[in-house]
Coordinates of C-alpha atoms in Angstrom, one line a residue:
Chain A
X1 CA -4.9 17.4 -6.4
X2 CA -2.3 19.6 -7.0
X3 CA 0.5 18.8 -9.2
X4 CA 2.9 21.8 -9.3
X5 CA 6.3 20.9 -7.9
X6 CA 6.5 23.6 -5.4
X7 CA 4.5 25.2 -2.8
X8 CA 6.2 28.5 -1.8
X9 CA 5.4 31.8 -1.8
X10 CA 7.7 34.3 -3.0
X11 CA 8.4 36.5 -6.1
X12 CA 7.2 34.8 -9.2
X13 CA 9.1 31.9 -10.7
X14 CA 10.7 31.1 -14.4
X15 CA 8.7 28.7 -16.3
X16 CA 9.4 24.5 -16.1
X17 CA 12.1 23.8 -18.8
X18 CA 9.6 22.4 -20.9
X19 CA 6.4 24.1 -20.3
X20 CA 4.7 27.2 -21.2
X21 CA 3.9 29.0 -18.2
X22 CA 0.1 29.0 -18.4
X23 CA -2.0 26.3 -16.9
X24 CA -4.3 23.4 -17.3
X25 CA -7.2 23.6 -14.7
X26 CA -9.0 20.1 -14.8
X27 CA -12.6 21.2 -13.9
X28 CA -15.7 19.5 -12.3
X29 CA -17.5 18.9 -15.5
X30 CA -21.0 18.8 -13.2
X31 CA -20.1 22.1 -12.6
X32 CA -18.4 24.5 -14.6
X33 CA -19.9 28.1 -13.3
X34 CA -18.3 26.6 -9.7
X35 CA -15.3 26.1 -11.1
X36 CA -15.2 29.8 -13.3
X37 CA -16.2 31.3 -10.2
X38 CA -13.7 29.8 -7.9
X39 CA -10.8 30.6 -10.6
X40 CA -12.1 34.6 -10.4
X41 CA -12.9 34.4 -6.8
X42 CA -9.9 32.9 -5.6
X43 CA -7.3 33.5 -8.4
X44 CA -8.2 36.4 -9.8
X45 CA -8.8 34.9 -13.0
X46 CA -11.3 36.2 -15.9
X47 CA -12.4 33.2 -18.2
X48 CA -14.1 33.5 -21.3
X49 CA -17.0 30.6 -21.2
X50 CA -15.9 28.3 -23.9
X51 CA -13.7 28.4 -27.2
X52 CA -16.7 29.7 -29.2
X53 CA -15.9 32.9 -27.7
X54 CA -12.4 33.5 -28.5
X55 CA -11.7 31.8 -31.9
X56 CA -8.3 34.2 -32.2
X57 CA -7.1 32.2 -29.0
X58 CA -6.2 33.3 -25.4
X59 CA -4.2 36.1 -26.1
X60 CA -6.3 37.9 -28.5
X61 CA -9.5 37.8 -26.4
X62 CA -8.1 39.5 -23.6
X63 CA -9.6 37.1 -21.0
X64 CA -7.5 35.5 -18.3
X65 CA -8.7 31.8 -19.2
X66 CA -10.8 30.2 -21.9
X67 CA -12.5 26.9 -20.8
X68 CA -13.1 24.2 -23.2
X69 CA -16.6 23.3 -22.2
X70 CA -16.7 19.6 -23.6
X71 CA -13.5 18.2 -22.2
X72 CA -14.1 20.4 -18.8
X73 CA -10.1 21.8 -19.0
X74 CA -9.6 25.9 -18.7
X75 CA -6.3 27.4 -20.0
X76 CA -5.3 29.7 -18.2
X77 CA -2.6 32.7 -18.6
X78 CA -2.0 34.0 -15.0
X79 CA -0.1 36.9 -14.2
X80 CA 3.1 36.3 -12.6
X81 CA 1.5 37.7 -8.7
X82 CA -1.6 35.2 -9.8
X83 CA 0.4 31.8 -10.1
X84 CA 0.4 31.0 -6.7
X85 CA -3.3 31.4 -6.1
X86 CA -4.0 29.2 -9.4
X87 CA -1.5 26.4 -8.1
X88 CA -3.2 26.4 -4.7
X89 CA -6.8 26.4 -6.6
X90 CA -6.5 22.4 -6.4
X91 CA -6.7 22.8 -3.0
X92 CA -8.8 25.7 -2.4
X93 CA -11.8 24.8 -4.2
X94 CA -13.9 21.5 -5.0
X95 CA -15.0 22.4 -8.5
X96 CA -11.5 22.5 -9.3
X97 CA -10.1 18.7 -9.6
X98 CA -6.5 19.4 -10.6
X99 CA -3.8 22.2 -11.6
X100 CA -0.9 21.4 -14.3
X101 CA 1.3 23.3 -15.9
X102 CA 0.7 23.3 -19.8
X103 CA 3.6 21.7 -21.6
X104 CA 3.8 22.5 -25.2
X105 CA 1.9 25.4 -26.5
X106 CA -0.6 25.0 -29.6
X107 CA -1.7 26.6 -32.9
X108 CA -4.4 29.2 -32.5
X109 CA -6.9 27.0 -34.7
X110 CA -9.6 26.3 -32.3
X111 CA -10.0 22.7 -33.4
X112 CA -6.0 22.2 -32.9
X113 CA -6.1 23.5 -29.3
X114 CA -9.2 21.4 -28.2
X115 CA -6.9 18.5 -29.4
X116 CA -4.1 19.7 -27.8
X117 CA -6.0 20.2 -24.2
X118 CA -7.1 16.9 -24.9
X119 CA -3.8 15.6 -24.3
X120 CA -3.3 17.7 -21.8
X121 CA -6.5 16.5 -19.9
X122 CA -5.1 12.5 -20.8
X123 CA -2.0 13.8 -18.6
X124 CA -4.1 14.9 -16.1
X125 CA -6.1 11.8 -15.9
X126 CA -3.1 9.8 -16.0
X127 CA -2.0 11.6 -12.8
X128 CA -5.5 11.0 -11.5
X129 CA -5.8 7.3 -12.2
X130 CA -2.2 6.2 -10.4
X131 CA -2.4 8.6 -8.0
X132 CA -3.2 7.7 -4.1
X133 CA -3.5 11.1 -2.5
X134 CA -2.4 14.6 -3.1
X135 CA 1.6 15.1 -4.1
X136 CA 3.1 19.0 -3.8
X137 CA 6.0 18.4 -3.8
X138 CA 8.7 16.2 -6.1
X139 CA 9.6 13.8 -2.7
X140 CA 11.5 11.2 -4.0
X141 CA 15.6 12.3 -5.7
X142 CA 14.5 10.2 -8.6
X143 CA 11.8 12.4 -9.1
X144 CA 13.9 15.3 -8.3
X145 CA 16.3 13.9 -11.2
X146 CA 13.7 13.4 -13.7
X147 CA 12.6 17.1 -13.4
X148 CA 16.1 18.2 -14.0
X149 CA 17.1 15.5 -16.5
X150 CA 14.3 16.0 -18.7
X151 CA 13.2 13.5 -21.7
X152 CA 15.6 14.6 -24.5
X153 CA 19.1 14.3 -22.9
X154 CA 20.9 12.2 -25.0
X155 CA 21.8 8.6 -23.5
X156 CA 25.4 7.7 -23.2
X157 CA 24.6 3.7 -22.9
X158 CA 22.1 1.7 -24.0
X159 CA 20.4 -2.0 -24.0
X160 CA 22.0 -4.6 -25.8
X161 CA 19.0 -5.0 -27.8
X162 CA 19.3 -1.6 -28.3
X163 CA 22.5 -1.8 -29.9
X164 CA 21.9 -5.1 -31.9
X165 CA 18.6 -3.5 -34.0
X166 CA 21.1 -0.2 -34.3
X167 CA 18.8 2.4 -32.0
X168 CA 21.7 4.2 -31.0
X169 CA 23.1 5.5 -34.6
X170 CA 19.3 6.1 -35.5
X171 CA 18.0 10.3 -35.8
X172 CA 14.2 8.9 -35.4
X173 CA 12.6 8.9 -32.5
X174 CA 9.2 8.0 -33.4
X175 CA 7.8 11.4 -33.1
X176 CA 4.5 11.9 -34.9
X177 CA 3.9 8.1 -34.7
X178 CA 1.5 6.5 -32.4
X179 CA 2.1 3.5 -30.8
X180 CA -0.1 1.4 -29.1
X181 CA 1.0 -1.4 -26.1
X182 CA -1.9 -3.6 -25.5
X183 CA -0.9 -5.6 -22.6
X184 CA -1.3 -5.2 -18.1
X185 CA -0.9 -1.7 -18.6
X186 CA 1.3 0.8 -17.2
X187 CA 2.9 2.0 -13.9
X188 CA 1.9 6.2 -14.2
X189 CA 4.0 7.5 -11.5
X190 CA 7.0 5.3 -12.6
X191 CA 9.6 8.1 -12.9
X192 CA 10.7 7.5 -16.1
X193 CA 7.0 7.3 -17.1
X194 CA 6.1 10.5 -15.1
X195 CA 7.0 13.1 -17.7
X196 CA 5.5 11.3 -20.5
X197 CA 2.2 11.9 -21.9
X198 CA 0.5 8.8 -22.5
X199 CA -2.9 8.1 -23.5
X200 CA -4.8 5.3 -21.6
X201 CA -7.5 3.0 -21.6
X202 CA -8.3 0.1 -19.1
X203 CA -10.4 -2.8 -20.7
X204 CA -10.3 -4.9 -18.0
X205 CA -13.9 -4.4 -15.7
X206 CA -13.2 -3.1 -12.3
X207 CA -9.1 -2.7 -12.8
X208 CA -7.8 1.0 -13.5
X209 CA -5.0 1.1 -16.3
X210 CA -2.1 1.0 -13.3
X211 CA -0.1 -1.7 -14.3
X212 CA -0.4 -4.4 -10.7
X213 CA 1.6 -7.0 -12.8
X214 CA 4.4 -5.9 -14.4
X215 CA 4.4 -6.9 -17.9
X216 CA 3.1 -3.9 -19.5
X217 CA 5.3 -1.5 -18.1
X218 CA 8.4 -4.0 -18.8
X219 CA 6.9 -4.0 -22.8
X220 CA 6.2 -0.2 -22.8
X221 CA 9.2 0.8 -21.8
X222 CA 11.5 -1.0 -24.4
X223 CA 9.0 -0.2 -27.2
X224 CA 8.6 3.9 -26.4
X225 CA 10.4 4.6 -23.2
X226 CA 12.5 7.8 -22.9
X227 CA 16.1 8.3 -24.2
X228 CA 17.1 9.8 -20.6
X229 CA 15.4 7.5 -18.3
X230 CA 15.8 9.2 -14.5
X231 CA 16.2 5.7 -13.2
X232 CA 19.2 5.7 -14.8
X233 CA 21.6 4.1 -17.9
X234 CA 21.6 2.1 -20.1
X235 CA 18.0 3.4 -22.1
X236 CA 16.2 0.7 -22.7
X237 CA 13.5 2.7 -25.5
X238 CA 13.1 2.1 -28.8
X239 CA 11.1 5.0 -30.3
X240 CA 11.4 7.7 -27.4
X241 CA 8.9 10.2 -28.6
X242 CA 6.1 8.0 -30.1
X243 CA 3.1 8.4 -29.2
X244 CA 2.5 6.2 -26.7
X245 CA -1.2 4.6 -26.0
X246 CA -1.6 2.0 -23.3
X247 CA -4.3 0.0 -23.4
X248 CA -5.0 -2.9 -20.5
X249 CA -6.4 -5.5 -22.2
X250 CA -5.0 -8.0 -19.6
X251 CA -6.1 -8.1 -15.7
X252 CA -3.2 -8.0 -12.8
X253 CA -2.8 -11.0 -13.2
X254 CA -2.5 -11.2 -16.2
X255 CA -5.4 -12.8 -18.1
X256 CA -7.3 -11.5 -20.5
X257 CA -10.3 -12.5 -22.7
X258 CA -10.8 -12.1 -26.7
X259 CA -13.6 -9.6 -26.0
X260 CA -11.0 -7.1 -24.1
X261 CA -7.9 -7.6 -26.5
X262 CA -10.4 -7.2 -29.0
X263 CA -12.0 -4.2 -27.9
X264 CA -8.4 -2.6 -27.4
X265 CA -7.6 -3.0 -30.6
X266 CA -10.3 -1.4 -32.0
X267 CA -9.7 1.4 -29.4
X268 CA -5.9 1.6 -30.8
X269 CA -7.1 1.9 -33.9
X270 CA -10.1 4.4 -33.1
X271 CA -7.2 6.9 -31.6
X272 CA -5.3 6.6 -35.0
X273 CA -2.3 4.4 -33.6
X274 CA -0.2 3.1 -36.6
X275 CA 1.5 0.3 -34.9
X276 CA -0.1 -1.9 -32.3
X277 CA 2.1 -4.2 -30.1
X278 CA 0.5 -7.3 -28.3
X279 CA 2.9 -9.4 -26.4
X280 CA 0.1 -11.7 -25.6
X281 CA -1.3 -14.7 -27.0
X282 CA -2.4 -18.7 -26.2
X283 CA -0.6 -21.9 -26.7
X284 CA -1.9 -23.5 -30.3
X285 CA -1.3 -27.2 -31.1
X286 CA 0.7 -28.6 -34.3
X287 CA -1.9 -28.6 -37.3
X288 CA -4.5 -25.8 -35.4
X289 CA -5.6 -23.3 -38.2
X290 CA -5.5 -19.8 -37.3
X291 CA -8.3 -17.4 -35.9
X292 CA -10.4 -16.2 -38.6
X293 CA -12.0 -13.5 -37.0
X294 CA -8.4 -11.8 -35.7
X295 CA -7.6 -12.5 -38.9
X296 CA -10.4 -9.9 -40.8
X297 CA -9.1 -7.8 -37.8
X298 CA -5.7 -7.8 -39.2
X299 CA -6.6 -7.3 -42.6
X300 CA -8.5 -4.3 -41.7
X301 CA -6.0 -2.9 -40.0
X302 CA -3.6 -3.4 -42.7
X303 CA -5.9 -1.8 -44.9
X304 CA -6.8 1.3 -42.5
X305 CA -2.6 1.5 -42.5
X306 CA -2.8 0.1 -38.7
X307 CA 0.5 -2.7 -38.7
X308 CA -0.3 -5.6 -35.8
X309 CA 2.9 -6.7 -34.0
X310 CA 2.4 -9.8 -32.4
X311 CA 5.1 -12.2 -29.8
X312 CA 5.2 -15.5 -31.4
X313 CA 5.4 -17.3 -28.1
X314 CA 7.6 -18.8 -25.5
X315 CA 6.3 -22.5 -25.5
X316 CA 9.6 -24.1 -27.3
X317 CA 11.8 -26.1 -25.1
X318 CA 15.0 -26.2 -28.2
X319 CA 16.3 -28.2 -28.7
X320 CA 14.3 -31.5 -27.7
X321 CA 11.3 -29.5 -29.6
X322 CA 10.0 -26.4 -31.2
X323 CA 6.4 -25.6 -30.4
X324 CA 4.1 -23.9 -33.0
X325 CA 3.4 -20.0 -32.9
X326 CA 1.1 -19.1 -30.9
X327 CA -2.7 -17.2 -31.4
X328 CA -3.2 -14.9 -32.2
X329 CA 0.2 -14.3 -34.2
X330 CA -0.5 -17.3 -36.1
X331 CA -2.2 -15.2 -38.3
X332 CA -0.7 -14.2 -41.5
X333 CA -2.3 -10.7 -41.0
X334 CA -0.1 -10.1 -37.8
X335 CA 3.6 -9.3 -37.8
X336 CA 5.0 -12.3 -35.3
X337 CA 8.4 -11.9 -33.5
X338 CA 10.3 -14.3 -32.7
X339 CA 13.2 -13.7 -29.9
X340 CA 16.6 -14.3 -30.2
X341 CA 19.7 -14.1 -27.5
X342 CA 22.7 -11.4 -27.3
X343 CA 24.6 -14.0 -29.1
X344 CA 21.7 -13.7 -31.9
X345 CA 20.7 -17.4 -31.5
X346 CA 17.5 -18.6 -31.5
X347 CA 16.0 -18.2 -27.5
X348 CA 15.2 -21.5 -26.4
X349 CA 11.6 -20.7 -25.7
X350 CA 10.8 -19.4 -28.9
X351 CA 7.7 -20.8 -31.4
X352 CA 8.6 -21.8 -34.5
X353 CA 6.9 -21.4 -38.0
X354 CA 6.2 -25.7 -37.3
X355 CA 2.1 -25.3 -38.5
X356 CA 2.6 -23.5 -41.6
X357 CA -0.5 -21.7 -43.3
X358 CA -0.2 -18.8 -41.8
X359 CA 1.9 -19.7 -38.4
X360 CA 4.8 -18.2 -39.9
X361 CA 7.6 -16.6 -37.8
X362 CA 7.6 -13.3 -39.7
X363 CA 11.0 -11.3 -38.1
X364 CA 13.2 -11.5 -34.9
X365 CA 13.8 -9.2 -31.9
X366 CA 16.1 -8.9 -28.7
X367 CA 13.8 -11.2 -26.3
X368 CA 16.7 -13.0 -24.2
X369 CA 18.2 -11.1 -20.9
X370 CA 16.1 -7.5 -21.8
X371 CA 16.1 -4.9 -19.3
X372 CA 13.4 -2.2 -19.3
X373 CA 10.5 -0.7 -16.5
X374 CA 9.4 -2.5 -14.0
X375 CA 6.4 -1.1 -11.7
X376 CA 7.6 0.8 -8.5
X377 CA 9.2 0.1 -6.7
X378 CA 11.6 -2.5 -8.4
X379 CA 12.0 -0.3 -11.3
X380 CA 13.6 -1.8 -13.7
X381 CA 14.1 -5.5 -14.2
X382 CA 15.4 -8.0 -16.9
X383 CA 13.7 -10.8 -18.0
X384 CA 13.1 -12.7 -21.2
X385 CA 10.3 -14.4 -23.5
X386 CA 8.9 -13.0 -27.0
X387 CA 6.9 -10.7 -25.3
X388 CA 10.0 -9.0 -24.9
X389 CA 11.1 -9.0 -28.4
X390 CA 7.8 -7.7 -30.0
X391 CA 7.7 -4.3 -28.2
X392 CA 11.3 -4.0 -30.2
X393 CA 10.3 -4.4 -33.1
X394 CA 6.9 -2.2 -32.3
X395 CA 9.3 0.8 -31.7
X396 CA 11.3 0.2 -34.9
X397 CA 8.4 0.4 -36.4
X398 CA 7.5 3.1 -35.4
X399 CA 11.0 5.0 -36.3
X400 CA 10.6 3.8 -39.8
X401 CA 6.9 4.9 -40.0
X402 CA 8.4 8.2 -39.1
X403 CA 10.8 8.6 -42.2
X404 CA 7.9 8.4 -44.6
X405 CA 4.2 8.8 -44.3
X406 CA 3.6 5.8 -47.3
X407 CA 5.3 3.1 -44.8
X408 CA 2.1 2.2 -43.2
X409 CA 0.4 -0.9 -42.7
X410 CA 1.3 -3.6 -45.5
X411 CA 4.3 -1.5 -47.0
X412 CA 5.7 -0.8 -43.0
X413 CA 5.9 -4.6 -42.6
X414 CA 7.3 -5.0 -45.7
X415 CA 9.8 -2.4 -45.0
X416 CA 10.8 -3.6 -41.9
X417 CA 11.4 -7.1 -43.7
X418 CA 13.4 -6.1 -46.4
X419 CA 15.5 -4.0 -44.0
X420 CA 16.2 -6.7 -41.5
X421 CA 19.9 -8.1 -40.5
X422 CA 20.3 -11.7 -42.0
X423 CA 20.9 -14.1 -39.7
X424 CA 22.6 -17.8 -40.1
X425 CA 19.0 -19.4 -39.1
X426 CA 16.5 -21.1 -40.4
X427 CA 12.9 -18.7 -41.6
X428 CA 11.2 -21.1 -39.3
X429 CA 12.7 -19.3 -36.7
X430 CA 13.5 -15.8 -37.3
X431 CA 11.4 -15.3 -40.3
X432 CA 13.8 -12.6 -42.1
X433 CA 16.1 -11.7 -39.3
X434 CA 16.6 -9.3 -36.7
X435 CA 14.6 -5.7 -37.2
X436 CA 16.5 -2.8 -37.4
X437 CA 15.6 1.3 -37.0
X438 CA 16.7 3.4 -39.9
X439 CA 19.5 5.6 -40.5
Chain B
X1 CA -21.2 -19.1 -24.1
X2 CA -18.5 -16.1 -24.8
X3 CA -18.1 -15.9 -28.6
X4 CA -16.6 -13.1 -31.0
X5 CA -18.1 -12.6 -34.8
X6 CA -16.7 -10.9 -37.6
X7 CA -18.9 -9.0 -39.7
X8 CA -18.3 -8.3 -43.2
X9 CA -19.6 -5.3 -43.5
X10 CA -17.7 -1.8 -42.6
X11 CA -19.9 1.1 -43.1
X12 CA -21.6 2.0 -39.9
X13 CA -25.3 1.8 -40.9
X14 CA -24.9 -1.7 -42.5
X15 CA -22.7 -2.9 -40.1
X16 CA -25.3 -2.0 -36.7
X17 CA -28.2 -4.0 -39.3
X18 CA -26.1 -6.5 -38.9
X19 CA -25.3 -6.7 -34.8
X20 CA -29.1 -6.2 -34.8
X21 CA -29.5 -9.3 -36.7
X22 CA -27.3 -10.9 -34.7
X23 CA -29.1 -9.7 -31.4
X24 CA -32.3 -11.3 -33.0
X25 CA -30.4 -14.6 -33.4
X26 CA -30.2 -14.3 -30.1
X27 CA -26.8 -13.3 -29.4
X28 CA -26.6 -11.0 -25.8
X29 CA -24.4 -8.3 -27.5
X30 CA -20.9 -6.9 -25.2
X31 CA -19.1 -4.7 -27.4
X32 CA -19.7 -3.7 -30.9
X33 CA -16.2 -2.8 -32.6
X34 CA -16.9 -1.2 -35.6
X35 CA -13.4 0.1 -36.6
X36 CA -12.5 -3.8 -36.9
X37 CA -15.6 -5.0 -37.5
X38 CA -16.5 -7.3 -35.2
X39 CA -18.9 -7.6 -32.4
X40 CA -18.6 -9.7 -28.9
X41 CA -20.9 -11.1 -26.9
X42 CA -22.4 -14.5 -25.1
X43 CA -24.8 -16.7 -27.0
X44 CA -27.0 -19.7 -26.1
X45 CA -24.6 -22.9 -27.6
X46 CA -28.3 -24.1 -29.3
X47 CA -28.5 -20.7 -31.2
X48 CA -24.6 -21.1 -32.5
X49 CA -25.6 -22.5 -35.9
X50 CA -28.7 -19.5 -36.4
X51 CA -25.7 -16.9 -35.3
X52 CA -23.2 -18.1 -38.3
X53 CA -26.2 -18.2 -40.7
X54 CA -26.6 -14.4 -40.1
X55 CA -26.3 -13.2 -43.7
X56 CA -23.2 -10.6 -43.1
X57 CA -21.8 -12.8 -40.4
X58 CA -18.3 -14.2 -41.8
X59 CA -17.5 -16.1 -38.8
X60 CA -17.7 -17.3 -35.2
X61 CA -15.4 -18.3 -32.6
X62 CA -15.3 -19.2 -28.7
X63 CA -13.8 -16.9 -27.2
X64 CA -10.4 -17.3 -25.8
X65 CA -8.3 -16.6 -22.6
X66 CA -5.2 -15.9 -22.3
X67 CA -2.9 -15.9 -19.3
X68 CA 0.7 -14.6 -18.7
X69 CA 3.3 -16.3 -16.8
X70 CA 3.8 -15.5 -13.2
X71 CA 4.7 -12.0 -12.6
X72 CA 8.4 -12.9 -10.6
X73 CA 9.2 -15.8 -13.6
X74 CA 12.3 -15.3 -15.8
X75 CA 10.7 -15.8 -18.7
X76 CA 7.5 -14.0 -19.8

């Protein structure tokens, strides 16, 4: 499946804003030698066999292409006559599964640039898991505009929630911090989404990561979604350049079992994500102790410097009564939001710290009238419920992990705590107050 | 009978003797999480009690669902 954006021939073209001018060539990992041939054969191109053979890097072997054996990617540095044979490799040959243009360029160490391919291969895949057929060209304007716009245009309106946790006055974008959303997953080919490289996981037997509910595309979006969004104003993302890891731990229809949240979390953790959101959890009655085995979970993660945000829960009807947080963020080990409205009252849904023992509310986020991603073709939608609130105050989080590298685990929560807006409410409800990003 | 057990140990070799133990005790192992330390599976309900006595073993639960509202409600 091709990816490049355009299928002409003609005199060479400038690189993508944004990418280096070489290319990613996904290969058939049964058969590499097929795919080396066809990239000489049909493209011209001379690849080193693997990395092993060119520890100084592309340039200073004088090959064409290395390929990076174990992940099954070849880099490749085409002359300017060459690029339209390697774009059209997708095509051409069956060995060859996909053709991308590289989008940030890498430090010669060996082990750096495996990593980096790696990434590059998880944008691939990405590409490969949503898509339903071959795409050549950009054939939608919102497509069109999110290849001119580009991630890092600066947003001229944003979310109310936005606003209220102070995103807008904020320099930190999240950059260097990885996020996880463990949720319904993600909608790739959103257009927002499309530029982004994400790293996924589906944990849900016989269901791809493609988001078929919703949910996790809403939640992903406000806690990591770009500051430019090509489906247009206000942005709706809190930390736009986190490192953003999608798990589905819950089906398209949106169940999921302990053994699949479970085994994303330790997959979150396992990919060295700092913060893990989970706008998810079950109904717990007044005087039900907490889960002691997500509860060692949370400990360890606080202790490997992994912070577990967690929604509270939506099962309050305030005033007549206030139902008790939920599980799993009835553990004291997990961070649990509560939401509030744009008025920065308690949302009527909202659990309350009403079990005690650990079924504390912990902090507040946006979680009443929140717009973010919705899966295509709506787009974007606005809905409410804690689920909404926690992904906020994932991606603040996430901006105050990036202003120093000892805010992890316990000392991020408790960062996040001391630095939250005061509110007129009881703790029961909004723990410390609303979260807000740094300065 | 879905269940979840936390395991006390974290280093890798101690914590597989103990999801081998556990396997003996009879539980069908599904995932074995070792960066949380905790392993998943389904167990006979007479073999519950011989699965907690695992020494290493710090608990076990039922496993639970959870479900999201309806995709199109206002509130999720």
């Amino acid at each position: 499946m091709a990816t490049s954006r355009s299928r002409r021939g003609g005199p060479p073209e400038e690189p993508e804003v944004g990418t280096t001018g070489r290319y990613l060539v996904l290969l058939d990992e049964r058969d590499l030698a097929a795919g080396a041939r066809a990239m000489r054969r049909q493209a011209g191109v001379r690849a080193v066999a693997s990395a092993s053979e060119a520890p100084e890097g592309l340039e200073a072997s004088g090959a064409d292409a290395i390929i990076f054996d174990d992940i099954g990617v070849a880099v490749v540095d085409a002359r300017p006559d060459r690029v339209a044979s390697v774009r059209a490799l997708a095509e051409s040959a069956p060995s060859i599964l996909a053709v991308e243009p590289e989008r940030y360029v890498y430090a010669i160490d060996s082990a750096e640039y495996a990593r980096g391919y790696r990434d590059g291969v998880a944008d691939l895949v990405r590409r490969l898991d949503g898509g339903a057929g071959p795409e050549q060209e950009a054939t939608t304007s919102l497509e069109a505009a999110a290849a001119a716009a580009g991630p890092g245009a600066a947003a001229t309106s944003y979310t109310w929630g936005l606003t209220a946790t102070g995103v807008p006055a904020t320099t930190r974008t999240g950059r260097g911090i990885k996020l996880a959303v463990l949720d319904t997953g993600i909608d790739v080919r959103h257009p927002d989404v499309a530029r982004r490289t994400i790293m996924l996981a589906s944990f849900i037997p016989g269901q791809t990561v493609h988001d078929g509910h919703g949910h996790g595309t809403h939640c992903a979006g406000t806690a990591a979604g770009v500051a430019n969004p090509s489906t247009g104003q206000p942005r709706y993302g809190v930390a736009s350049r986190a490192g953003l890891h999608v798990g589905k731990v819950l089906s398209n229809q949106g169940s999921g079992t302990d053994q699949q949240i479970l085994a994303g979390i330790n997959w979150a953790i396992n990919m060295g994500c700092h913060i893990i959101s989970m706008s998810l959890g079950a109904p717990t009655s007044p005087g039900q102790s907490y889960s002691q085995v997500y509860e060692q979970v949370g400990r360890r993660a606080l202790a490997r410097g992994v912070l577990i945000v967690a929604a509270a829960g939506n099962e309050s009807s305030r005033p007549f009564q206030i139902a008790p947080v939920g599980h799993p963020a009835n553990c004291p080990s997990f961070l649990a939001v509560a939401a509030v409205d744009p008025n920065l009252a308690i949302a009527s849904f909202s659990c309350g710290g009403v079990n005690g023992g650990g079924g504390e509310v912990n902090i507040a986020g946006p979680g009443v009238a929140v717009e973010s991603a919705w899966p295509r073709p709506v787009l974007r939608r606005t809905i409410a419920g804690t689920s909404m609130a926690t992904p906020h105050v994932a991606g603040l989080a996430a901006l105050w992990a990036e202003t120093d590298p000892a805010l992890r685990g316990q000392a991020l929560w408790d960062q996040l705590v001391a630095s939250a807006k005061r509110l007129p409410l009881p703790a029961r409800d909004v723990g410390a107050g609303l979260a807000q990003a740094p300065v | 009978m879905a269940v979840t057990c936390s395991v006390a140990a974290t280093e890798p070799a101690a914590f597989d003797d103990v999801v081998e133990r556990c396997r003996r005790a009879g539980l069908e192992v599904a995932e074995r999480l070792g960066a949380i330390g905790v392993v998943t599976g389904t167990v006979d309900e007479s073999a519950l009690a011989r699965l907690a006595a695992v020494p290493g073993v710090t608990a076990v639960e039922r496993a639970r669902s959870v479900q999201l509202g309806d995709p199109d409600a206002p509130v999720q």
